[in-house]
Amino acid sequence: MTIIKVNGPSPYEVKIGHNLGEDIVAFVKLRGIDKVAIIHQPPLAAPARQLAGELESLNVQVVLLAVPDAEAAKTLQVCEGLWDRLGEENFSRADAVVGLGGGAVTDLAGFVAAGWMRGIKVIQVPTTLLAMVDAAVGGKTGVNTAAGKNLVGAFHEPSAVFIDIDRLDTLPVEELISGSAEIIKTGFIHDPVIIERYLDNSKECLESTGFLPELIARSVAVKAAVVSEDLKEAGLRETLNYGHTFGHAVELREYYTWRHGRAVGVGMMFAAHLAHCRGLIDAELVETHRRILESVGLDTRYQPGHFDELYSAMTRDKKNRGGHIRFVALTGIGSTTRIEDATVDELRAAYAAISE
Ligand code: GLY
């Protein structure tokens, strides 16, 4: 078992290992929690029931709360239904919510916990690679509204995160590929060893019996260090948005039919060209992006002819401040800066480099 500590305002541990059911039960008992609500999506009904059984066998009361699949779970209407259920079951401040699932569920469960009685414990049990290395760690929670994705939310740190490596074997390869984009991102911004692993043997980087468990631990360690220092994105945490400015624009243009990691992959490629255009990184590092992303099956190119639409989406990105589009850019592997004054010509040049 690997344990990574997150030392933010409310310190907690991320545990990475096999068959973590017993560890989750031990944590719940140790914290004196008598009642938990397990929020999960329909495909995870069986593991949710299994965890419920393990908890009940030690006299923990469990309420199973199924929510709609994927992003359909992240609505205020679903939240309200869950809060109603917590009310019916007399959930108090001493009780806890468990988010069992992918990023949509961990975001939702965190927000439900943040709102109930102004904040009860949430234990995150991510089951997708993307949720393991990103969504479940760091305390960002939220839902989508008509105004946009994740615009309503709260910083609410989990009490613990349990990453069960065995779940990787149940995931479709597209899910592993998408999650790899966030791992590669943490490599480029903070951990050169991650980049070495992908350059050495990208096939093993997608295998649960290969480098993948180590890569998850390294990626979580990067995220843990970043959010320990800057929970509320006042500075360092922004580096985690590498590849996301252009990536979010692609997601919007594709009506969210692209997996998040796929869009972030193209976004990193765009950011690499932009940084090269600025003289921040050399052509070799741009090529390293292309090689690594392609080696795991991520896109490095986007269709030509959509610059205006993507530019307009980037100008509306929620991460912008003072009307400037903000990009995280590399100055080398493991070192970052921010570009806030990119000209339209520079952005066009980066787009041309990935589309023509
Ligand atoms: N996914 C970026 C962050 O947690 O800040």
mmCIF file of C-alpha atoms in Angstrom, residues 105-245:
data_model
loop_
_atom_site.group_PDB
_atom_site.id
_atom_site.type_symbol
_atom_site.label_atom_id
_atom_site.label_comp_id
_atom_site.label_asym_id
_atom_site.label_seq_id
_atom_site.Cartn_x
_atom_site.Cartn_y
_atom_site.Cartn_z
ATOM 1 C CA VAL A 105 -19.608 11.038 -8.884
ATOM 2 C CA THR A 106 -16.678 12.218 -6.778
ATOM 3 C CA ASP A 107 -17.437 15.862 -7.764
ATOM 4 C CA LEU A 108 -21.122 15.359 -6.919
ATOM 5 C CA ALA A 109 -20.545 13.436 -3.673
ATOM 6 C CA GLY A 110 -18.075 16.095 -2.525
ATOM 7 C CA PHE A 111 -20.573 18.859 -3.232
ATOM 8 C CA VAL A 112 -23.411 17.013 -1.512
ATOM 9 C CA ALA A 113 -21.182 16.527 1.542
ATOM 10 C CA ALA A 114 -20.042 20.165 1.411
ATOM 11 C CA GLY A 115 -23.635 21.389 1.432
ATOM 12 C CA TRP A 116 -25.205 19.056 3.962
ATOM 13 C CA MET A 117 -25.250 20.765 7.352
ATOM 14 C CA ARG A 118 -22.575 23.112 5.986
ATOM 15 C CA GLY A 119 -20.106 20.295 5.551
ATOM 16 C CA ILE A 120 -19.901 16.637 6.531
ATOM 17 C CA LYS A 121 -17.146 14.138 5.799
ATOM 18 C CA VAL A 122 -16.698 12.743 2.298
ATOM 19 C CA ILE A 123 -14.622 9.655 1.581
ATOM 20 C CA GLN A 124 -13.665 9.399 -2.078
ATOM 21 C CA VAL A 125 -13.319 6.000 -3.748
ATOM 22 C CA PRO A 126 -12.458 6.840 -7.375
ATOM 23 C CA THR A 127 -12.929 4.053 -9.896
ATOM 24 C CA THR A 128 -11.712 5.648 -13.144
ATOM 25 C CA LEU A 129 -8.097 6.535 -13.861
ATOM 26 C CA LEU A 130 -9.005 10.187 -14.367
ATOM 27 C CA ALA A 131 -10.786 10.366 -11.019
ATOM 28 C CA MET A 132 -7.920 8.545 -9.266
ATOM 29 C CA VAL A 133 -5.250 10.966 -10.415
ATOM 30 C CA ASP A 134 -7.285 14.155 -10.576
ATOM 31 C CA ALA A 135 -10.949 14.589 -9.645
ATOM 32 C CA ALA A 136 -11.002 12.721 -6.324
ATOM 33 C CA VAL A 137 -7.930 14.428 -4.880
ATOM 34 C CA GLY A 138 -7.737 18.105 -4.018
ATOM 35 C CA GLY A 139 -11.183 19.021 -2.747
ATOM 36 C CA LYS A 140 -12.723 20.621 -5.825
ATOM 37 C CA THR A 141 -16.395 19.650 -5.844
ATOM 38 C CA GLY A 142 -19.317 20.869 -7.877
ATOM 39 C CA VAL A 143 -22.121 20.459 -10.365
ATOM 40 C CA ASN A 144 -23.007 21.786 -13.801
ATOM 41 C CA THR A 145 -25.698 24.424 -14.346
ATOM 42 C CA ALA A 146 -27.131 26.260 -17.345
ATOM 43 C CA ALA A 147 -24.304 28.790 -16.921
ATOM 44 C CA GLY A 148 -21.643 26.147 -17.576
ATOM 45 C CA LYS A 149 -19.683 23.175 -16.279
ATOM 46 C CA ASN A 150 -18.427 23.221 -12.685
ATOM 47 C CA LEU A 151 -19.410 26.848 -12.145
ATOM 48 C CA VAL A 152 -21.280 25.979 -8.955
ATOM 49 C CA GLY A 153 -19.204 24.192 -6.358
ATOM 50 C CA ALA A 154 -17.127 24.329 -3.225
ATOM 51 C CA PHE A 155 -13.658 23.483 -2.016
ATOM 52 C CA HIS A 156 -14.365 20.604 0.348
ATOM 53 C CA GLU A 157 -11.436 18.323 1.111
ATOM 54 C CA PRO A 158 -12.109 14.606 1.437
ATOM 55 C CA SER A 159 -11.431 12.900 4.754
ATOM 56 C CA ALA A 160 -9.636 10.145 2.847
ATOM 57 C CA VAL A 161 -9.198 8.836 -0.703
ATOM 58 C CA PHE A 162 -8.945 5.116 -1.475
ATOM 59 C CA ILE A 163 -7.528 4.129 -4.862
ATOM 60 C CA ASP A 164 -8.005 0.440 -5.606
ATOM 61 C CA ILE A 165 -5.514 -0.611 -8.269
ATOM 62 C CA ASP A 166 -7.618 -3.711 -9.051
ATOM 63 C CA ARG A 167 -10.294 -1.472 -10.554
ATOM 64 C CA LEU A 168 -7.930 -0.629 -13.413
ATOM 65 C CA ASP A 169 -8.488 -4.105 -14.859
ATOM 66 C CA THR A 170 -12.205 -3.389 -15.228
ATOM 67 C CA LEU A 171 -11.720 -0.194 -17.247
ATOM 68 C CA PRO A 172 -11.968 0.083 -21.041
ATOM 69 C CA VAL A 173 -8.706 1.028 -22.719
ATOM 70 C CA GLU A 174 -10.179 4.406 -23.851
ATOM 71 C CA GLU A 175 -10.639 5.261 -20.187
ATOM 72 C CA LEU A 176 -7.022 4.365 -19.407
ATOM 73 C CA ILE A 177 -5.860 6.453 -22.356
ATOM 74 C CA SER A 178 -7.942 9.444 -21.292
ATOM 75 C CA GLY A 179 -6.734 9.243 -17.680
ATOM 76 C CA SER A 180 -3.148 9.015 -18.929
ATOM 77 C CA ALA A 181 -3.413 12.583 -20.228
ATOM 78 C CA GLU A 182 -3.700 13.899 -16.659
ATOM 79 C CA ILE A 183 -0.760 11.725 -15.555
ATOM 80 C CA ILE A 184 1.351 12.988 -18.455
ATOM 81 C CA LYS A 185 0.297 16.532 -17.515
ATOM 82 C CA THR A 186 1.638 16.119 -13.965
ATOM 83 C CA GLY A 187 4.850 14.744 -15.477
ATOM 84 C CA PHE A 188 5.350 17.771 -17.716
ATOM 85 C CA ILE A 189 4.605 20.289 -14.988
ATOM 86 C CA HIS A 190 6.335 18.688 -11.984
ATOM 87 C CA ASP A 191 7.797 15.183 -12.343
ATOM 88 C CA PRO A 192 10.378 14.335 -15.033
ATOM 89 C CA VAL A 193 10.395 10.650 -13.961
ATOM 90 C CA ILE A 194 6.814 10.337 -15.263
ATOM 91 C CA ILE A 195 7.990 11.615 -18.636
ATOM 92 C CA GLU A 196 10.913 9.150 -18.615
ATOM 93 C CA ARG A 197 8.554 6.233 -17.983
ATOM 94 C CA TYR A 198 6.423 7.123 -21.033
ATOM 95 C CA LEU A 199 9.507 7.629 -23.194
ATOM 96 C CA ASP A 200 10.988 4.298 -22.021
ATOM 97 C CA ASN A 201 7.944 2.081 -22.452
ATOM 98 C CA SER A 202 4.551 3.642 -23.107
ATOM 99 C CA LYS A 203 2.855 0.239 -23.392
ATOM 100 C CA GLU A 204 3.709 -0.584 -19.772
ATOM 101 C CA CYS A 205 2.397 2.843 -18.795
ATOM 102 C CA LEU A 206 -1.106 1.642 -19.651
ATOM 103 C CA GLU A 207 -0.825 -1.654 -17.756
ATOM 104 C CA SER A 208 -1.874 -2.342 -14.175
ATOM 105 C CA THR A 209 0.951 -4.877 -13.990
ATOM 106 C CA GLY A 210 3.388 -2.422 -15.584
ATOM 107 C CA PHE A 211 4.226 1.151 -14.660
ATOM 108 C CA LEU A 212 0.631 2.307 -14.146
ATOM 109 C CA PRO A 213 0.432 1.900 -10.332
ATOM 110 C CA GLU A 214 3.719 3.772 -9.927
ATOM 111 C CA LEU A 215 2.511 6.471 -12.326
ATOM 112 C CA ILE A 216 -0.733 6.879 -10.376
ATOM 113 C CA ALA A 217 1.238 7.280 -7.149
ATOM 114 C CA ARG A 218 3.620 9.788 -8.747
ATOM 115 C CA SER A 219 0.776 11.753 -10.289
ATOM 116 C CA VAL A 220 -1.187 11.829 -7.019
ATOM 117 C CA ALA A 221 2.000 12.885 -5.221
ATOM 118 C CA VAL A 222 2.329 15.857 -7.586
ATOM 119 C CA LYS A 223 -1.297 16.829 -7.086
ATOM 120 C CA ALA A 224 -0.998 16.346 -3.313
ATOM 121 C CA ALA A 225 2.047 18.608 -3.124
ATOM 122 C CA VAL A 226 0.345 21.279 -5.225
ATOM 123 C CA VAL A 227 -2.982 21.338 -3.374
ATOM 124 C CA SER A 228 -1.230 21.112 0.011
ATOM 125 C CA GLU A 229 0.380 24.443 -0.811
ATOM 126 C CA ASP A 230 -2.504 26.052 -2.674
ATOM 127 C CA LEU A 231 -5.935 24.526 -2.092
ATOM 128 C CA LYS A 232 -7.940 27.434 -3.498
ATOM 129 C CA GLU A 233 -6.021 28.046 -6.707
ATOM 130 C CA ALA A 234 -4.409 31.295 -5.619
ATOM 131 C CA GLY A 235 -1.192 30.417 -7.475
ATOM 132 C CA LEU A 236 0.572 27.067 -7.754
ATOM 133 C CA ARG A 237 -2.635 25.066 -8.300
ATOM 134 C CA GLU A 238 -3.121 26.817 -11.604
ATOM 135 C CA THR A 239 -0.232 24.728 -12.981
ATOM 136 C CA LEU A 240 -2.644 21.760 -12.894
ATOM 137 C CA ASN A 241 -4.517 23.487 -15.703
ATOM 138 C CA TYR A 242 -1.713 22.738 -18.182
ATOM 139 C CA GLY A 243 -3.393 21.864 -21.488
ATOM 140 C CA HIS A 244 -6.818 22.805 -20.155
ATOM 141 C CA THR A 245 -7.348 26.243 -21.770
#
